[in-house]
mmCIF file of C-alpha atoms in Angstrom:
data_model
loop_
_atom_site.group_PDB
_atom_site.id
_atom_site.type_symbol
_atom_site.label_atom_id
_atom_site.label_comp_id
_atom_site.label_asym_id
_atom_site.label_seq_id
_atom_site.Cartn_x
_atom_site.Cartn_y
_atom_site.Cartn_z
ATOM 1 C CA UNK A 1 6.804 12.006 6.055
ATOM 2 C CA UNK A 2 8.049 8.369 5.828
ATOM 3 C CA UNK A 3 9.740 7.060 2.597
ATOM 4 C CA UNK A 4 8.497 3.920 2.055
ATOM 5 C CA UNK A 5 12.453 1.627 2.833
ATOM 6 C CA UNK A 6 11.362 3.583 5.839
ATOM 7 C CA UNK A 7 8.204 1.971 6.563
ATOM 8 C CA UNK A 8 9.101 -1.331 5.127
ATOM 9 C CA UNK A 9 12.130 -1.263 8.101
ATOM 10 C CA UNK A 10 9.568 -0.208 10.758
ATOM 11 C CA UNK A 11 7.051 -3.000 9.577
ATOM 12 C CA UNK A 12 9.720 -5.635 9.735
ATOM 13 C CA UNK A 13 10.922 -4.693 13.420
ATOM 14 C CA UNK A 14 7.221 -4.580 14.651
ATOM 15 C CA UNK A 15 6.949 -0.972 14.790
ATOM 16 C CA UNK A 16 3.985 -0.240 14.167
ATOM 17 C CA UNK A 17 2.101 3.116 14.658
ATOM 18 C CA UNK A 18 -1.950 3.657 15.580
ATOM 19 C CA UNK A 19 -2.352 5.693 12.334
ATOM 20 C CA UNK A 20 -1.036 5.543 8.745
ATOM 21 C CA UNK A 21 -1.550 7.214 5.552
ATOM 22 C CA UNK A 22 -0.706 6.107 2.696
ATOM 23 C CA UNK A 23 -1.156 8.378 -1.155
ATOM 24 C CA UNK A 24 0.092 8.854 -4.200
ATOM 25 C CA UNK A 25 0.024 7.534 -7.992
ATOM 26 C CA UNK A 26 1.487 4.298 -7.638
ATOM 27 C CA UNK A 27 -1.548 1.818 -6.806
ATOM 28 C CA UNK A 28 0.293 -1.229 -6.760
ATOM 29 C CA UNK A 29 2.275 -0.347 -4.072
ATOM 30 C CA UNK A 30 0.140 1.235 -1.940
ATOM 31 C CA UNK A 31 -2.251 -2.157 -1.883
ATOM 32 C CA UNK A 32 0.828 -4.243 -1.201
ATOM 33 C CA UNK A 33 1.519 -1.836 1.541
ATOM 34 C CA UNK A 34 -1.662 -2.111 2.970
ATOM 35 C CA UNK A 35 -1.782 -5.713 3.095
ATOM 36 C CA UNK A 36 1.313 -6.165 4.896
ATOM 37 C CA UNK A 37 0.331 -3.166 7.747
ATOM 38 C CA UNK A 38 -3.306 -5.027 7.781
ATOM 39 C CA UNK A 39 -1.812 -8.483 8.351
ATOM 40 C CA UNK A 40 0.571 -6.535 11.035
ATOM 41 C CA UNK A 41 -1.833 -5.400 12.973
ATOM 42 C CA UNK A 42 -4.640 -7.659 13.295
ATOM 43 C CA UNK A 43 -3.852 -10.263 11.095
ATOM 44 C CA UNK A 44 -6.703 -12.631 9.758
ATOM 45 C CA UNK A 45 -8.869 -10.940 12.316
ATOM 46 C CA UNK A 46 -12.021 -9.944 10.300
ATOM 47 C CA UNK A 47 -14.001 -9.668 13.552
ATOM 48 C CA UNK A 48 -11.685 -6.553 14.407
ATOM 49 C CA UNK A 49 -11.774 -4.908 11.088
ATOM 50 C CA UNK A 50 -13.798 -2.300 9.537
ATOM 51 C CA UNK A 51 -13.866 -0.718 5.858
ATOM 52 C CA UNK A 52 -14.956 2.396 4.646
ATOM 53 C CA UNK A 53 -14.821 3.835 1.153
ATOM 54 C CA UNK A 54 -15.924 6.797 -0.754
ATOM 55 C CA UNK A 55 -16.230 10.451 0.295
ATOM 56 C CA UNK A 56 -19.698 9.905 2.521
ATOM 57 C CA UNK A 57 -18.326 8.296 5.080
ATOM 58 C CA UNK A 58 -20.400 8.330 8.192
ATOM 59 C CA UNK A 59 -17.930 9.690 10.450
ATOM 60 C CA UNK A 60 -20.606 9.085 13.751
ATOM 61 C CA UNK A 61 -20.438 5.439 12.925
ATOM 62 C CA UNK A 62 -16.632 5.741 12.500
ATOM 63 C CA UNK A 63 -16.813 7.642 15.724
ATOM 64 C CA UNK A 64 -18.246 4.829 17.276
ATOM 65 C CA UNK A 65 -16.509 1.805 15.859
ATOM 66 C CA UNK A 66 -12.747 3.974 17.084
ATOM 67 C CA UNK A 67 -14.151 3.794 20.963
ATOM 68 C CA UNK A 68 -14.901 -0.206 20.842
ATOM 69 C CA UNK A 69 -12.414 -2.069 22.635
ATOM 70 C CA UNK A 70 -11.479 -5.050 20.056
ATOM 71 C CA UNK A 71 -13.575 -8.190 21.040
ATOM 72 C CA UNK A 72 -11.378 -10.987 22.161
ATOM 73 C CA UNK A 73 -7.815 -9.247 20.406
ATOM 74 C CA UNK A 74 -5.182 -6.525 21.178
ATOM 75 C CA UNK A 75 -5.863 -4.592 18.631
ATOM 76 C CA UNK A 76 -8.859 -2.730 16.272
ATOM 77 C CA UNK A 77 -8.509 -2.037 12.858
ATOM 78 C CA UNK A 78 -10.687 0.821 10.847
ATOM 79 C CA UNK A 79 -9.038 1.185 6.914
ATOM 80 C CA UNK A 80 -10.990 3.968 5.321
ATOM 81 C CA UNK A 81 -10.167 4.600 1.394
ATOM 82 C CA UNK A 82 -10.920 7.403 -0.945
ATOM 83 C CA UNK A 83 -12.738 9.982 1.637
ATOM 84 C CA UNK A 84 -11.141 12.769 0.410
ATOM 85 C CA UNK A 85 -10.458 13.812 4.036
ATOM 86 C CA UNK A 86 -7.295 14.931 3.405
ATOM 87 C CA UNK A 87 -8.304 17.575 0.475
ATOM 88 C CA UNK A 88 -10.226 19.819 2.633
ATOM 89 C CA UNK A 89 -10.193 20.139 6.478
ATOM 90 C CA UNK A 90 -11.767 17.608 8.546
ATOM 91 C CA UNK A 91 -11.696 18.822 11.931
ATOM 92 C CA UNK A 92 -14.107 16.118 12.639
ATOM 93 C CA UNK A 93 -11.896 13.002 11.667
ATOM 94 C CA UNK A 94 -9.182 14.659 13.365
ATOM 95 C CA UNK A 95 -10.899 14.481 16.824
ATOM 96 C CA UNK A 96 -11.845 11.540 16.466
ATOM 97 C CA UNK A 97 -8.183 10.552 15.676
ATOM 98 C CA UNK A 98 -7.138 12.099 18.905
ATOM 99 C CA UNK A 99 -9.931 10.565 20.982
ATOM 100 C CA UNK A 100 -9.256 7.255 20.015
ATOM 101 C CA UNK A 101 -8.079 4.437 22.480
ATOM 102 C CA UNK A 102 -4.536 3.351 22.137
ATOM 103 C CA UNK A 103 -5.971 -0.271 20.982
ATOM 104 C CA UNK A 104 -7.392 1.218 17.742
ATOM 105 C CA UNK A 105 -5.537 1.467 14.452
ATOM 106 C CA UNK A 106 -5.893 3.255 11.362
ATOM 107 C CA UNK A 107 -5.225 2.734 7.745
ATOM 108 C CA UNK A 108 -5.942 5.619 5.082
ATOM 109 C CA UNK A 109 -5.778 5.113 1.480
ATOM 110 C CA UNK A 110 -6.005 8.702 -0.927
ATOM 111 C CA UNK A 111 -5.100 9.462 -4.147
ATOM 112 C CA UNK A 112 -3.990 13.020 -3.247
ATOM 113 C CA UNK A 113 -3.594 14.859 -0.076
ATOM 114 C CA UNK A 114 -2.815 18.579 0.887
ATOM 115 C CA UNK A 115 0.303 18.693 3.131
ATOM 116 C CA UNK A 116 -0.878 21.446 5.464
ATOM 117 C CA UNK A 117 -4.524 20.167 6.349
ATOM 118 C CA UNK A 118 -5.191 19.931 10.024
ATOM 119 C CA UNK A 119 -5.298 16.224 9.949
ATOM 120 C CA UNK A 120 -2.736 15.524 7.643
ATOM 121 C CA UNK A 121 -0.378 17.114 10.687
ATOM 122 C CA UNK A 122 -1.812 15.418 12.839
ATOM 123 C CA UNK A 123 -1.458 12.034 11.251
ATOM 124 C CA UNK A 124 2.340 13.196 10.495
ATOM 125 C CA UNK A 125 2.664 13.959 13.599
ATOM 126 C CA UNK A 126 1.068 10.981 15.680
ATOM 127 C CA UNK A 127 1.312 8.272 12.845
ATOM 128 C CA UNK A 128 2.889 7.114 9.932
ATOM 129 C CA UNK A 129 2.572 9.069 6.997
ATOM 130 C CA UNK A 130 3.871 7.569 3.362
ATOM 131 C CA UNK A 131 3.728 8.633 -0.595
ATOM 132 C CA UNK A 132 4.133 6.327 -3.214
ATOM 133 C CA UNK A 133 5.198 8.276 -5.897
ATOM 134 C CA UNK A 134 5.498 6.428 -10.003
ATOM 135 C CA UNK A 135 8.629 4.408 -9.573
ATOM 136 C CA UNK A 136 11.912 5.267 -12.043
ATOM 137 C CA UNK A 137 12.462 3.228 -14.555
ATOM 138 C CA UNK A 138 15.955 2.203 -12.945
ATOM 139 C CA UNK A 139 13.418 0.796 -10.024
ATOM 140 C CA UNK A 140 10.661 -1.235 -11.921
ATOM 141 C CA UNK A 141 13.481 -2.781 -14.150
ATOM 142 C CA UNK A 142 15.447 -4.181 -10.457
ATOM 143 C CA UNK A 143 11.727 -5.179 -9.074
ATOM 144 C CA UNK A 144 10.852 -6.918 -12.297
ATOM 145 C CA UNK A 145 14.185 -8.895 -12.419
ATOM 146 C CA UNK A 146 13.796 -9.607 -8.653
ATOM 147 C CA UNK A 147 10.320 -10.944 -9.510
ATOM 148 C CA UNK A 148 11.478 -13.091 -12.254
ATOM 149 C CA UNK A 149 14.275 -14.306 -10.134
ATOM 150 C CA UNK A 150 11.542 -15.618 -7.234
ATOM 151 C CA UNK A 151 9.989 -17.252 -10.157
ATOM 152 C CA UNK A 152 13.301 -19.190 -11.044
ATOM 153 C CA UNK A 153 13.269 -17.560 -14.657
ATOM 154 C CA UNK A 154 16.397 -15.881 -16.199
ATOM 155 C CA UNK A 155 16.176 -12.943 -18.587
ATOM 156 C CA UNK A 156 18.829 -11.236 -19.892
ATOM 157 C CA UNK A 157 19.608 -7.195 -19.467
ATOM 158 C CA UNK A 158 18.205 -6.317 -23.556
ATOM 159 C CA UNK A 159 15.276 -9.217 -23.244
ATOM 160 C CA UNK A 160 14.383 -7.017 -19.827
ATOM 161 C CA UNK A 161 14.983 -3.792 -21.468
ATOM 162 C CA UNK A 162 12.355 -4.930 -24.174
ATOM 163 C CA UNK A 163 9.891 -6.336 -21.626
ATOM 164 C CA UNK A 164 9.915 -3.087 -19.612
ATOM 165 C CA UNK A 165 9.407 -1.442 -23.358
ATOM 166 C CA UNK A 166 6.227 -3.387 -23.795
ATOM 167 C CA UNK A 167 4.820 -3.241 -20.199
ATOM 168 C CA UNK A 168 5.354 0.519 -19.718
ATOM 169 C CA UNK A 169 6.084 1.561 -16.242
ATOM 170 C CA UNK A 170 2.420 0.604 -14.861
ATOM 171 C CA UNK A 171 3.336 -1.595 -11.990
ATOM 172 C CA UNK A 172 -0.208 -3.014 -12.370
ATOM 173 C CA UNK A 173 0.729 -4.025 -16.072
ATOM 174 C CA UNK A 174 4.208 -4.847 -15.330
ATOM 175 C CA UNK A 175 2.384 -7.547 -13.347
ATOM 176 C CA UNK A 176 -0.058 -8.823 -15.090
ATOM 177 C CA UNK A 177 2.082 -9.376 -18.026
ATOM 178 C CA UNK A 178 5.108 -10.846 -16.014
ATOM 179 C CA UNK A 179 2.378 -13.528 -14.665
ATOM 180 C CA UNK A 180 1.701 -14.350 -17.956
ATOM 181 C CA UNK A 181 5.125 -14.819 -19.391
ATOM 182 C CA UNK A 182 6.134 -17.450 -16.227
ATOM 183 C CA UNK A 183 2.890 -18.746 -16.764
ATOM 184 C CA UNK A 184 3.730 -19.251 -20.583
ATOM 185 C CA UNK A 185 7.021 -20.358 -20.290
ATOM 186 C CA UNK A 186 6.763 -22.804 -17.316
ATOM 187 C CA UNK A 187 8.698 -25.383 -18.411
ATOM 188 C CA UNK A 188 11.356 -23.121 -19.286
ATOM 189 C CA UNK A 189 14.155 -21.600 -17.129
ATOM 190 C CA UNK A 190 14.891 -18.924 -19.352
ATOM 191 C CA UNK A 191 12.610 -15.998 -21.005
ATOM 192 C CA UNK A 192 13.426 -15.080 -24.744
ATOM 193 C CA UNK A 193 12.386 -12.162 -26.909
ATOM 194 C CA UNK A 194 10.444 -14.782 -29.152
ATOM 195 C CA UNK A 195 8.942 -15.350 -25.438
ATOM 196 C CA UNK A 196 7.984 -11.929 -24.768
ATOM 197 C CA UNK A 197 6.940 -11.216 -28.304
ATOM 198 C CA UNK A 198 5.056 -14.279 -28.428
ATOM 199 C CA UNK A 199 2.950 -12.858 -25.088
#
């Protein structure tokens, strides 16, 4: 299993892999992630891309979309979210998986996954796989001053420690709520407590 400075590296260097999976509790970073592998592999390439949600997935019409070449690119993309394929055994998605030219790619997005499923080895194996577990506290403070910082606002370490208080350790929130602070005090450089209070 990949940690996820692991995959970052590998998506900065190009290396990308015909299959990833990517699960766990934090959402935020798992749509970031997929974003960034997305616009690696076939960038604004809608033509090339197909999406599939929820646990009925038609795996015949998946089946089919894996064996077409891409039309007029390098590279196919199929991102298929929530299936629940990797709770119980799909031997089915698994051939498929294995059968697949070299110019398609897949994404997966799950909430949970059981580690020794048939075609979460093989995805392990052949691919990429990643879990984004809830970040530390220690880690959402750093990525919330580094956020501020690309915003060109300053906060001190107790004005943080009482933003991170009221945000909770939701990245979503943490978010949202930095957003609207910047937004609120744009012609500021620097974020108060009356700031963060005041939002």
């Amino acid at each position: 299993m990949l940690k996820i400075d692991e995959l970052e590296k590998k998506l900065k260097d190009g290396n990308l892999a015909c299959i990833y999976l990517l699960f766990g509790e934090e959402k935020y970073l798992i749509r970031q992630y997929k974003t960034m592998l997305s616009d690696g592999i076939c960038g604004n390439d809608d033509m090339n891309l197909s999406y599939y949600e929820s646990k009925s997935v038609n795996l015949n019409e998946i089946r089919d979309t894996a064996l077409t070449l891409p039309f007029f690119a390098e590279r196919r993309l199929i991102i298929i979210e929530n299936s629940g394929m990797f709770k119980s055994a799909s031997e089915s998605m698994a051939d498929i998986l294995k059968n697949s030219p070299e110019t398609t790619f897949f994404i997966f997005i799950e909430n949970e996954v059981v580690k020794r499923n048939r075609l979460y080895k093989f995805v392990n194996e052949k691919g990429y796989a990643c879990e984004f577990k809830t970040q530390s506290d220690e880690d959402l403070t750093k990525w919330a001053f580094k956020y501020f910082k690309n915003a060109d606002k300053q906060i001190t370490h107790n004005d943080m420690h009482l933003f991170m208080q009221i945000a909770g350790p939701d990245m979503d929130n943490i978010y949202n709520e930095a957003m609207k602070l910047i937004a609120y005090c744009l012609k500021k450089d620097t974020i108060t407590a009356d700031d963060i209070c005041s939002i």
